[in-house]
Coordinates of C-alpha atoms and ligand atoms in Angstrom, one line a residue:
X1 CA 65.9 4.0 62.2
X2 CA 65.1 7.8 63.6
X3 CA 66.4 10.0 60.6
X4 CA 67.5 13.5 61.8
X5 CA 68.1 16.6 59.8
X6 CA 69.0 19.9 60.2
X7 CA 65.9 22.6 60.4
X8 CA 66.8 25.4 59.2
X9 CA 63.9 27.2 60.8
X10 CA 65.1 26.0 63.9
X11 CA 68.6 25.7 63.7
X12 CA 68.7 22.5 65.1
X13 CA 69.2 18.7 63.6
X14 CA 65.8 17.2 64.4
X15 CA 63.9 14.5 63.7
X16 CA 62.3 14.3 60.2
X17 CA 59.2 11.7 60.4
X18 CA 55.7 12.1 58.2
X19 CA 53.4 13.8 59.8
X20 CA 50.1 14.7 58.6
X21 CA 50.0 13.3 54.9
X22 CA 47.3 11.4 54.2
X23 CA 48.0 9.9 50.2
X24 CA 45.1 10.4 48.0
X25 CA 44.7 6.5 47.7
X26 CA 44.6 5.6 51.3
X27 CA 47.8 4.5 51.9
X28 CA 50.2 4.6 54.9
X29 CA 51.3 8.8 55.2
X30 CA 53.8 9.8 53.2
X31 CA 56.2 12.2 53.8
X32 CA 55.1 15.4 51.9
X33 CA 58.4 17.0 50.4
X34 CA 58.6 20.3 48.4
X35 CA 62.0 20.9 46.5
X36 CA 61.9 24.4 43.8
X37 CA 62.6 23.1 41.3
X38 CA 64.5 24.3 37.8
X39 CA 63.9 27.5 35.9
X40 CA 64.0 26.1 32.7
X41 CA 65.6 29.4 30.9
X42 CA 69.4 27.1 29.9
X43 CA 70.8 24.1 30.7
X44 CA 71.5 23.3 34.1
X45 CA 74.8 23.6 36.0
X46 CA 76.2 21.5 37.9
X47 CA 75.6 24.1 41.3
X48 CA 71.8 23.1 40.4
X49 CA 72.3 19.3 40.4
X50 CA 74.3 19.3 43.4
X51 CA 71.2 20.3 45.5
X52 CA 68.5 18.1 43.3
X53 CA 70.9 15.1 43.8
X54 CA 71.0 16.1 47.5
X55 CA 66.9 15.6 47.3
X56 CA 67.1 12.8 45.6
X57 CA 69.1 11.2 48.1
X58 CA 67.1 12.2 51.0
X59 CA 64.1 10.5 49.3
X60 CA 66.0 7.3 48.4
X61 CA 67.7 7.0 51.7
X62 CA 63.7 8.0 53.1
X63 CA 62.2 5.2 50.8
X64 CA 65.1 2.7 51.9
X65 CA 64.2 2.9 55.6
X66 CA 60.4 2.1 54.4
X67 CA 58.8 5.8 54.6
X68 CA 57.0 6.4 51.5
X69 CA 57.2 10.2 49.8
X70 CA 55.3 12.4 48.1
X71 CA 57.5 14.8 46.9
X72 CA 56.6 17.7 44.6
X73 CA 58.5 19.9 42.6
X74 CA 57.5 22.5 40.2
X75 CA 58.8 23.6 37.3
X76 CA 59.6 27.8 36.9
X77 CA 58.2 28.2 33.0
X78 CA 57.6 31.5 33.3
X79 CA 59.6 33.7 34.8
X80 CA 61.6 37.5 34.1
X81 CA 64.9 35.3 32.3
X82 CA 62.8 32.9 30.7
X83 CA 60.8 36.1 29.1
X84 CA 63.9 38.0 28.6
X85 CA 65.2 34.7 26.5
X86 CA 62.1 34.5 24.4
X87 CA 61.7 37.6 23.5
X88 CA 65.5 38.2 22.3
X89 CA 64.8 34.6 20.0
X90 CA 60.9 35.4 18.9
X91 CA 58.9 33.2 20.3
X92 CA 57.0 32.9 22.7
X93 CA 57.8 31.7 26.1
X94 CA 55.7 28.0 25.3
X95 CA 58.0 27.7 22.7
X96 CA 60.9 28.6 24.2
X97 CA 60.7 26.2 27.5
X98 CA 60.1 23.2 26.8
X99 CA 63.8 22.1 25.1
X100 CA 65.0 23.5 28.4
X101 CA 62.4 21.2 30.4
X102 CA 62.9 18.4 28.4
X103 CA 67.3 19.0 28.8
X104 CA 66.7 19.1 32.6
X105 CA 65.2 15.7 32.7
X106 CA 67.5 14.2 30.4
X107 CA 70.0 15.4 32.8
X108 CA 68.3 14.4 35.9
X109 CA 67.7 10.7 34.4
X110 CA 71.5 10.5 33.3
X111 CA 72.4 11.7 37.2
X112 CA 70.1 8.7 38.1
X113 CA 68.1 11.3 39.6
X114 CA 64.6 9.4 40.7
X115 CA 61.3 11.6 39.4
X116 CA 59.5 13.1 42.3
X117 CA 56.0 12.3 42.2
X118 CA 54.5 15.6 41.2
X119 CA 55.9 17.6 38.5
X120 CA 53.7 20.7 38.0
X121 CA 54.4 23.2 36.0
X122 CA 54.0 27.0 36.9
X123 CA 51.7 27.9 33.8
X124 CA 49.7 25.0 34.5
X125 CA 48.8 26.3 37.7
X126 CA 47.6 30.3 37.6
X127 CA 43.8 29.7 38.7
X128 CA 45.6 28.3 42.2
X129 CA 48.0 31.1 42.3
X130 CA 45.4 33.9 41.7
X131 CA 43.3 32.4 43.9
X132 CA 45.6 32.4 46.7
X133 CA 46.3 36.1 46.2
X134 CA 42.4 37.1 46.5
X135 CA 42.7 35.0 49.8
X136 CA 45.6 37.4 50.9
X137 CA 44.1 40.4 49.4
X138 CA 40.5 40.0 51.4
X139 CA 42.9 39.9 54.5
X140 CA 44.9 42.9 53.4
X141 CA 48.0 41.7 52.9
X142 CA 47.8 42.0 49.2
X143 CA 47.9 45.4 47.4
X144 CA 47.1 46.4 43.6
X145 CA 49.2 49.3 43.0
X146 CA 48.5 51.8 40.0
X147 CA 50.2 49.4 37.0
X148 CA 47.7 46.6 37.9
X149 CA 50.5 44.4 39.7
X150 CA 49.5 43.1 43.0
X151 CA 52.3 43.2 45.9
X152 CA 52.3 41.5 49.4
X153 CA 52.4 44.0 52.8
X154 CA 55.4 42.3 54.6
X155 CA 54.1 44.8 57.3
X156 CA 51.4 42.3 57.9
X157 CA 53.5 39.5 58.7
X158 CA 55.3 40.4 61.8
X159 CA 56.7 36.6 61.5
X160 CA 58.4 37.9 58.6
X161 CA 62.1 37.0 58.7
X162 CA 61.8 33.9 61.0
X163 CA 63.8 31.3 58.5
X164 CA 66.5 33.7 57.5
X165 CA 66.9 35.2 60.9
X166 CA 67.1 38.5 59.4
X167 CA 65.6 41.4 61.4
X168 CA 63.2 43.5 59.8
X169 CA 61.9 45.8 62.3
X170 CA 62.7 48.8 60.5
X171 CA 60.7 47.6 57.3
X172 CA 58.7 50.7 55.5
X173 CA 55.2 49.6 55.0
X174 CA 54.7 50.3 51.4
X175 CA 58.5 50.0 50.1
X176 CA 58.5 47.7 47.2
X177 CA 60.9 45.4 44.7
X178 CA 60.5 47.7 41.9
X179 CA 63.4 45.5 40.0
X180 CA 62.5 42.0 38.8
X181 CA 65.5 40.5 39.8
X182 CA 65.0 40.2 42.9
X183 CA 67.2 41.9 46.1
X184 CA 69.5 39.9 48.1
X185 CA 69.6 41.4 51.2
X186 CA 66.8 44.2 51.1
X187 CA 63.2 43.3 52.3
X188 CA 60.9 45.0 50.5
X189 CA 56.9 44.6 49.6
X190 CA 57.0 41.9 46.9
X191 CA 55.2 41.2 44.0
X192 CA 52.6 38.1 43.9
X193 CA 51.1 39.4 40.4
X194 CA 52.7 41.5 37.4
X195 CA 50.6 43.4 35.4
X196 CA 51.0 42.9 32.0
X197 CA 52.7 46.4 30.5
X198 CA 51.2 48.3 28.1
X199 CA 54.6 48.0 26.0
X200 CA 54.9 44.3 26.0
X201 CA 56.2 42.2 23.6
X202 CA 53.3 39.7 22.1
X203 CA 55.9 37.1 23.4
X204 CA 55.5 37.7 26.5
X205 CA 52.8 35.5 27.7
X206 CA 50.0 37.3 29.7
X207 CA 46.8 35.5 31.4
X208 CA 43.4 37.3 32.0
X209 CA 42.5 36.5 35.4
X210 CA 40.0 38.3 38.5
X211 CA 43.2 40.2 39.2
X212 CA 43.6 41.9 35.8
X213 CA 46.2 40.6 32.6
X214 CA 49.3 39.4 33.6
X215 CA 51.7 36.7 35.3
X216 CA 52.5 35.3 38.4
X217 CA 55.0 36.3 40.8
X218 CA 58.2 33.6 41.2
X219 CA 57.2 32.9 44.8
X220 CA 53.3 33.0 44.5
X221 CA 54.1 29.7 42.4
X222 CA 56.0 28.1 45.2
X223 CA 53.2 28.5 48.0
X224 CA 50.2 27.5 45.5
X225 CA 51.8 24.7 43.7
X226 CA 52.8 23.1 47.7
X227 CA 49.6 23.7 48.4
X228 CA 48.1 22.1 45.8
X229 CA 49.9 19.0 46.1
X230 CA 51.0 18.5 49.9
X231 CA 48.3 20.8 51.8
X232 CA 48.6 23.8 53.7
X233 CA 51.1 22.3 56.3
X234 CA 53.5 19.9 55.2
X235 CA 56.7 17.9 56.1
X236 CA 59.5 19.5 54.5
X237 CA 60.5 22.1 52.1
X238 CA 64.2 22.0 50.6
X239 CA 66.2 24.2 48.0
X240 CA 69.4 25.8 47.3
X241 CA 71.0 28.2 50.3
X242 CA 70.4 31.3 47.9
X243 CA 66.6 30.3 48.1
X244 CA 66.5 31.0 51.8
X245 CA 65.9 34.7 51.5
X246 CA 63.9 36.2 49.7
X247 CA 62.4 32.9 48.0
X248 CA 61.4 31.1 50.9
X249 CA 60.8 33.8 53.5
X250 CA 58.5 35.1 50.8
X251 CA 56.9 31.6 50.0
X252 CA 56.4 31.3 54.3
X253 CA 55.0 35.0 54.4
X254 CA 52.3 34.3 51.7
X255 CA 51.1 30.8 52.6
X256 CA 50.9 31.1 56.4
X257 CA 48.9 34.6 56.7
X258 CA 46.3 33.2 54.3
X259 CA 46.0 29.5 56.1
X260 CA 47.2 30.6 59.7
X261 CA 49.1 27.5 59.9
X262 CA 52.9 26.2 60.0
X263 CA 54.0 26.2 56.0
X264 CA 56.3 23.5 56.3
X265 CA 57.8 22.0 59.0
X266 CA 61.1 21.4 58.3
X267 CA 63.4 23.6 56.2
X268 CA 66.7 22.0 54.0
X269 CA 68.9 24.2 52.1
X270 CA 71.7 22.7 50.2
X271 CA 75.0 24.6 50.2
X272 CA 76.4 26.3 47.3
X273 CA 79.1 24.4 45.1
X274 CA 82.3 26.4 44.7
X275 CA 84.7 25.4 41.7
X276 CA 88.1 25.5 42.2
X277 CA 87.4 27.6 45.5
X278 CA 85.5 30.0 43.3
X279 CA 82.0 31.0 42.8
X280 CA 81.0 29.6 39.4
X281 CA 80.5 32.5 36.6
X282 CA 80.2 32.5 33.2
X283 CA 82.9 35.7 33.1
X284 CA 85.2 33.4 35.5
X285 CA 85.0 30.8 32.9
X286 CA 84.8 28.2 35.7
X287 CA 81.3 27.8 34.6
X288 CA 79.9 24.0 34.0
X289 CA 76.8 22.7 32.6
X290 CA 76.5 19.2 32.8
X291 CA 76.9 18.3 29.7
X292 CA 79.7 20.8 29.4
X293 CA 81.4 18.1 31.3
X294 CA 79.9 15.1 29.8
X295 CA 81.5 16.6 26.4
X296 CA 84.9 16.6 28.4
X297 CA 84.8 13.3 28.6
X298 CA 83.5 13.1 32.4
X299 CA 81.4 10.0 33.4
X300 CA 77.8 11.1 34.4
X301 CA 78.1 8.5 37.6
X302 CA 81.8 10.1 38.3
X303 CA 79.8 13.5 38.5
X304 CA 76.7 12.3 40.2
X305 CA 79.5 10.4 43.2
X306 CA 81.2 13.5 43.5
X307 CA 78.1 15.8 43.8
X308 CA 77.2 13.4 46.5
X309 CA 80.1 13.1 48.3
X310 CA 80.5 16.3 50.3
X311 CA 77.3 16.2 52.8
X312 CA 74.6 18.7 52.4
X313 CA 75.5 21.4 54.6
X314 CA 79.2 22.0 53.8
X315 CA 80.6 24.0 51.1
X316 CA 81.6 21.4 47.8
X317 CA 84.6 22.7 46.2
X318 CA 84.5 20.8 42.8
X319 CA 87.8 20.6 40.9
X320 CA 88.7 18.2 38.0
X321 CA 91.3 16.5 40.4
X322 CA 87.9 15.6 42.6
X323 CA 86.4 14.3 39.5
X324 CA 89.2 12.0 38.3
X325 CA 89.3 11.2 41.9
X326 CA 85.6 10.3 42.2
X327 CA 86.0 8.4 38.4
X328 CA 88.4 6.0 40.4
X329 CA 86.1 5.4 43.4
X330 CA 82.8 4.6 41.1
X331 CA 85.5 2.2 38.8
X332 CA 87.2 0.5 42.0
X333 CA 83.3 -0.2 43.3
X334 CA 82.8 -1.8 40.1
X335 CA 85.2 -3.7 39.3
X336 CA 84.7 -5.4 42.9
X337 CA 81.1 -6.0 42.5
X338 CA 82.0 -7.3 39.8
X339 CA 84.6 -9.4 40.7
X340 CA 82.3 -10.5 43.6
X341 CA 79.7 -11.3 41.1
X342 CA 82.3 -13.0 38.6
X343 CA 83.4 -14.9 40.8
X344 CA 80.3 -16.3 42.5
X345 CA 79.6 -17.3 39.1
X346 CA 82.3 -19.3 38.3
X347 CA 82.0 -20.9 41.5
X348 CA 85.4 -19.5 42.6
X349 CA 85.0 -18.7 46.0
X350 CA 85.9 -21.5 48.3
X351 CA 83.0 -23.3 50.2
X352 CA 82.0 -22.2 54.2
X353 CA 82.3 -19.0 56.0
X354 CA 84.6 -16.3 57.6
X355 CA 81.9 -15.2 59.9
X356 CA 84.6 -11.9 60.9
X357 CA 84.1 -11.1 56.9
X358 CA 80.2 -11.2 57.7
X359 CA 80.6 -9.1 60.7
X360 CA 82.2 -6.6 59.2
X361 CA 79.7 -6.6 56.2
X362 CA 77.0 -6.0 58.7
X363 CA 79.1 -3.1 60.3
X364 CA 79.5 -1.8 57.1
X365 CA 75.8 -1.6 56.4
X366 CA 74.7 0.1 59.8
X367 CA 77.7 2.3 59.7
X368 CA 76.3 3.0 56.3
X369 CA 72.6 3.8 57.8
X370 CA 74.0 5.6 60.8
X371 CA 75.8 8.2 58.7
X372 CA 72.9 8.7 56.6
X373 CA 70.3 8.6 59.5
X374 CA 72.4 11.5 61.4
X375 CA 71.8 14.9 58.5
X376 CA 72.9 12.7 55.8
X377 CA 76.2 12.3 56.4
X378 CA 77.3 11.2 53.0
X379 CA 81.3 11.3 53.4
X380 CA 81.1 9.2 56.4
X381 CA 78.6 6.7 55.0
X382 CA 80.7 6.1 51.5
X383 CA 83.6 5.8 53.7
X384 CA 81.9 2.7 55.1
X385 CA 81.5 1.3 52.2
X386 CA 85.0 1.6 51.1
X387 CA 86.0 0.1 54.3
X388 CA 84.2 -2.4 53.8
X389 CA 85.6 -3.1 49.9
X390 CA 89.7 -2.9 50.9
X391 CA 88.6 -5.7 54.0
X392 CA 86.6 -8.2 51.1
X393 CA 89.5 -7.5 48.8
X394 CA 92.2 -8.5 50.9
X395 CA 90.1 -11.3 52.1
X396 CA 89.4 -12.4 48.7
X397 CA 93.3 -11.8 47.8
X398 CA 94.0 -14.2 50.6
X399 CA 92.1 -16.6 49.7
X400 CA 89.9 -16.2 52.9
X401 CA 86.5 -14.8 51.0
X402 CA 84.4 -17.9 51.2
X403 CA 81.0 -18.7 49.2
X404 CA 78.4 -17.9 51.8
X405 CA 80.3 -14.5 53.1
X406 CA 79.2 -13.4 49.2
X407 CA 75.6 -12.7 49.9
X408 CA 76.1 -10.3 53.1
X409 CA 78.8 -8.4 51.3
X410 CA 76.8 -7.8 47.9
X411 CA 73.7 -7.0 50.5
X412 CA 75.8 -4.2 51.9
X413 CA 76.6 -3.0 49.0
X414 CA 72.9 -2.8 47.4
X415 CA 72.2 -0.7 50.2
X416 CA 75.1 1.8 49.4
X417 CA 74.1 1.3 45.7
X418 CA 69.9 2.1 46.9
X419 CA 71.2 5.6 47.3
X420 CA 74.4 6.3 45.7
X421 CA 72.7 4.4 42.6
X422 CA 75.9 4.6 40.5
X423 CA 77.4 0.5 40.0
X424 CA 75.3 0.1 36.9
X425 CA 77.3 1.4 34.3
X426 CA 74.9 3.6 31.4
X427 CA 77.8 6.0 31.3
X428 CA 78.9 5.2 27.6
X429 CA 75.2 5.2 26.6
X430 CA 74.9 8.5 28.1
X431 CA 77.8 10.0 26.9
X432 CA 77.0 9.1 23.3
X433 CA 73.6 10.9 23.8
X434 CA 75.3 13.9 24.8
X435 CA 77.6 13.7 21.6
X436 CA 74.7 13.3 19.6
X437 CA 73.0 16.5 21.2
X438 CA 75.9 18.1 20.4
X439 CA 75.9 17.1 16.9
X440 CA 72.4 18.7 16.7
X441 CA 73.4 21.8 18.3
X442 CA 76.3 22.1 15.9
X443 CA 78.5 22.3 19.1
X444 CA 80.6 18.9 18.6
X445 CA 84.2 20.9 18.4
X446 CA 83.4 21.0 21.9
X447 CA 83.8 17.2 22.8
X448 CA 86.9 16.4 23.4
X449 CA 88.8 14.3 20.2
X450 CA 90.3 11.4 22.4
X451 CA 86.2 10.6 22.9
X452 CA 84.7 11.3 19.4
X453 CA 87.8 9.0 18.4
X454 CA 87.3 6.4 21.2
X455 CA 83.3 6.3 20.4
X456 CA 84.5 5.8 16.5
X457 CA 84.3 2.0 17.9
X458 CA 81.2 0.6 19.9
X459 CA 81.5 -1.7 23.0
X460 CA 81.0 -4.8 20.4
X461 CA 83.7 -3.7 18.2
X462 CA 86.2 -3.8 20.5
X463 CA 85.0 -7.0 22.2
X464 CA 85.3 -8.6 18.3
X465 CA 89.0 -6.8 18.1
X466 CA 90.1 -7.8 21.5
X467 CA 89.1 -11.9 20.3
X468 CA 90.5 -11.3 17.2
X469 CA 94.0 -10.3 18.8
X470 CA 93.6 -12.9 21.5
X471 CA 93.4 -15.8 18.6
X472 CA 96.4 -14.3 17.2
X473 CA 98.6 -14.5 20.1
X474 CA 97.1 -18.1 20.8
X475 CA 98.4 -19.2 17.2
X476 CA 101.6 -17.1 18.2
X477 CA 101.1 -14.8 15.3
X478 CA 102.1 -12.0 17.6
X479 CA 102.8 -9.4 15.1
X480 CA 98.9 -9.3 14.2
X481 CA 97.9 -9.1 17.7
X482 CA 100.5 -6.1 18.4
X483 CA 99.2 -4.6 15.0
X484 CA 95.4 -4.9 16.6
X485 CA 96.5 -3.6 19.6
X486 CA 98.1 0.1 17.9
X487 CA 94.8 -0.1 15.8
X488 CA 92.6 0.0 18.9
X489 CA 95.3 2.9 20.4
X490 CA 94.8 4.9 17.7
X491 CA 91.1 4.6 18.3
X492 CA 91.2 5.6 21.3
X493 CA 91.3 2.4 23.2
X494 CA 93.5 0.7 25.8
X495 CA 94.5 -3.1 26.0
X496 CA 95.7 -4.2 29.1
X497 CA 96.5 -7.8 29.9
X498 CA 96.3 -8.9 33.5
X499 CA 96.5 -12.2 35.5
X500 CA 92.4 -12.0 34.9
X501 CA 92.7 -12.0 31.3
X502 CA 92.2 -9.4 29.0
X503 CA 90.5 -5.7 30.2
X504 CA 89.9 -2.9 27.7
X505 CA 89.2 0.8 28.6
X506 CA 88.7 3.7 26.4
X507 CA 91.6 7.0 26.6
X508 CA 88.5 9.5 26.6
X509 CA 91.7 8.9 28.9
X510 CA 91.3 8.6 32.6
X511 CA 88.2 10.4 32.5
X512 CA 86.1 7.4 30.8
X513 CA 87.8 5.0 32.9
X514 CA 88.3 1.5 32.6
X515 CA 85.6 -1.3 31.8
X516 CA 85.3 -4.2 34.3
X517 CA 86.9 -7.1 32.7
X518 CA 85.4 -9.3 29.8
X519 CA 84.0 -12.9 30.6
Ligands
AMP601 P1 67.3 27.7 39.4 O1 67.1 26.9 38.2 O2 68.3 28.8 39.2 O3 66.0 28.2 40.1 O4 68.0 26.8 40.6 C1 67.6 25.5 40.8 C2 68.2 25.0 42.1 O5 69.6 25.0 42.1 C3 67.8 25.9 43.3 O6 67.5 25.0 44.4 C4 69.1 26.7 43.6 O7 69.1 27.1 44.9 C5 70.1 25.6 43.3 N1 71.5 26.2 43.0 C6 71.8 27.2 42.1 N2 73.1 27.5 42.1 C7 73.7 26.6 42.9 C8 75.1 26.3 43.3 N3 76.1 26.9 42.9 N4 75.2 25.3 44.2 C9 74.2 24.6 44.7 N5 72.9 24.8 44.4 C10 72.6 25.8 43.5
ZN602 ZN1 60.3 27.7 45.2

């Protein structure tokens, strides 16, 4: 199927296809990707993971319609906060990354984030990023000034401006970003090369290169580590929106006046996440890491649904209503997979067909593809999928869910689960590792008490309890089975009895949610 995608370059949705990536081992092209990647100065917030779960959808859904990737993207280890960090603790900046490095894929694996095949990291990379700047400077469009630093001449880039449709016709030639934080809304002469100053701290990490001691610029890393990896032309380059100007104007500016040719093609930007309808601050403390919330009690697949859920290009308002919300949506997928799957199992489905249950399976799945195909229309393609869940429900409710329907419903929904990637349930294994960071970091008064109490107990334990209480009730020594049950409460933990038999969940409350029922 033709997947389409808004350019922001052009403004349009267009289609988004390989187009001249050749893979280093010969195979069929890929699709050559470039997503910025973390600035591994903190942990990351969940603003961040929204738009590197957006990418990491594109390149399942890309994968699941056969198109192989090749998807790059760097990591910022050296950069004005990471220095300002170091400095302030007294070390240098190699030893103040890499916990950060090392937190941001712990977080990306517990978001089921898939690694991208290049990970390079910035410091890694200088000899490509200086050598990029002599290209620009024997053009003249790179300038030392009198601190060593080298600066790019926007002047020289009448293009300049193209992806953020900003106009800059009244630019200054000369006017630089004297700041290191870098303007919003100002275009100024930017720097590709910092000279180390006289007054730095040893911590600070300096390189002695043809251009003179110092460090790269953020953006220089960008256009040389693409580059490197994907070429001087390339499929498409993605980000947050706040990336769009200066970042990527910057990155465009640099890499196409010293190759002459299209940077990349196509130009994604995720949209910022809003919580509670505000922007997320530290000094609004409406400010969440992601294992801020894992400490809360939050599910990592509850987070990684409703990241998800709101497509790309619209504004995600995340509120801890949406997050119990989304807790219920992964559960109810569960427990019907699972009762799908139980059920197979004990042969419990009657024999034959209902070929309108198959039909609507196989509506479900293209309706699923169609969303996705059209800018990733996520809300529309997990709404599919829920369709498709209350119709097999009812249908296996009344009794008219028959043996061979199974297989074209649990096909539908490995699809969904290709890309959402959240039925199989790690979230008690991930929760416990973020306990145990926090026991490390001395910061466990932060996890809520229902969950330290509720993780007292592991998954066995309760399983051994639950049997325990169920033999008592069998011998009708119900006053041991109700004094089990408070035990388990006071743990933390929930018995419920249904017609299915016994289910369990923990009372991290609602926010842990309830396990699929015991065999
Ligand atoms: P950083 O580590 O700050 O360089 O950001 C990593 C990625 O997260 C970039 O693509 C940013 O554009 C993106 N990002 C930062 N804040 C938010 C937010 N509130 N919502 C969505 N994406 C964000
Ligand atoms: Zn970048």
């Amino acid at each position: 199927m033709t997947i389409r995608l808004f350019n922001t370059m052009s403004g349009q949705v267009e289609v988004l296809a390989p187009g001249n990536q050749s893979t280093d081992d010969g195979d069929a092209p890929a699709l050559g990707m470039y997503a910025c990647g973390p600035t591994v100065y903190d942990y990351g917030h969940i603003g961040n993971f929204r738009t590197f779960l957006h990418v990491d959808l594109l390149r399942r859904f890309l994968k699941q319609q056969g198109i192989a990737v090749r998807h790059v993207m760097n990591i910022t280890d050296v950069d004005d906060k990471i220095i300002r960090n170091a400095v302030a603790a007294g070390v240098p900046i190699s030893a103040y990354t890499p916990r950060y490095e090392k937190a941001f894929f712990e977080d990306m694996d517990a978001l089921n984030c898939e690694r991208p095949e290049f990970v390079p990291r910035a410091t890694e990379n200088i000899p490509e990023m200086t050598a990029l700047i002599e290209q620009l400077a024997a053009k003249d469009l790179a300038y030392k000034v009198e601190d060593g630093s080298w600066y790019f001449r926007i002047a020289g880039f009448p293009e300049y401006g193209k992806l953020s449709k900003k106009d800059f016709a009244g630019i200054q030639d000369g006017a630089r970003v004297q700041v290191d934080e870098y303007e919003k809304d100002a275009a100024r002469d930017f720097a590709l090369w910092k000279a180390a100053k006289a007054t730095a701290d040893p911590n600070e990490m300096q390189w002695q290169t043809p251009l003179g001691p110092g460090r790269p610029g953020w953006h220089i890393e960008c256009s040389a580590m693409a580059t490197k990896f994907l070429g001087q032309s390339f499929d498409l380059h993605a980000g947050g929106e706040d990336l769009m100007f200066p970042h990527h104007e910057n990155e465009i500016a640099q890499s196409e006046s010293a190759s002459g040719k299209t940077f990349a093609r196509h130009w994604m930007h995720v949209r910022f996440l809003l919580v509670e309808g505000r922007k997320m601050s530290k000094s609004e403390g409406n400010f969440f890491t992601l294992r801020d919330l894992l400490l809360r009690g939050y599910k990592a697949s509850a987070i990684r649904f409703l990241l998800l859920s709101v497509p790309y290009r619209h504004q995600l308002n995340f509120t801890f209503d949406g997050l119990l919300e989304s807790t219920s949506a992964v559960d109810r997928l569960r427990t019907f997979h699972q009762r799908l799957l139980e059920g197979q199992a004990a042969g419990k489905w009657p024999s034959g067909a209902n070929p309108e249950l198959q039909q609507q399976a196989c509506n479900a799945a293209a309706a699923f593809t169609a969303a996705l195909a059209e800018d990733l229309n996520t809300a529309e393609a997990r709404a599919a999928i829920f369709d498709l869940v209350r119709l097999a429900n009812a249908a296996a409710d009344a009794g008219t869910l028959h043996a061979d329907d199974v297989p074209a419903v649990l096909d539908t929904l490995t699809r969904f689960d290709q890309i959402f990637a959240v039925l199989e349930d790690r979230d008690e294994a991930i929760t416990r590792a973020a306990l145990k960071w926090a026991e490390q970091e001395g910061r466990l008064e932060e996890a809520n008490a229902d969950l330290r109490a509720s993780l007292a107990l592991s998954d066995a334990e309760i399983d051994a309890m639950v049997e325990e209480r169920n033999q008592a009730r069998r011998t009708r020594n119900f006053a041991r089975g109700d004094a089990i049950r408070k035990e388990l409460a006071d743990k933390g933990v929930l018995i419920e009895d249904s017609k299915e038999g016994v289910r369990w969940k923990r009372t991290g409350t609602s926010r842990t949610g309830a396990h699929a029922p015991r065999p």
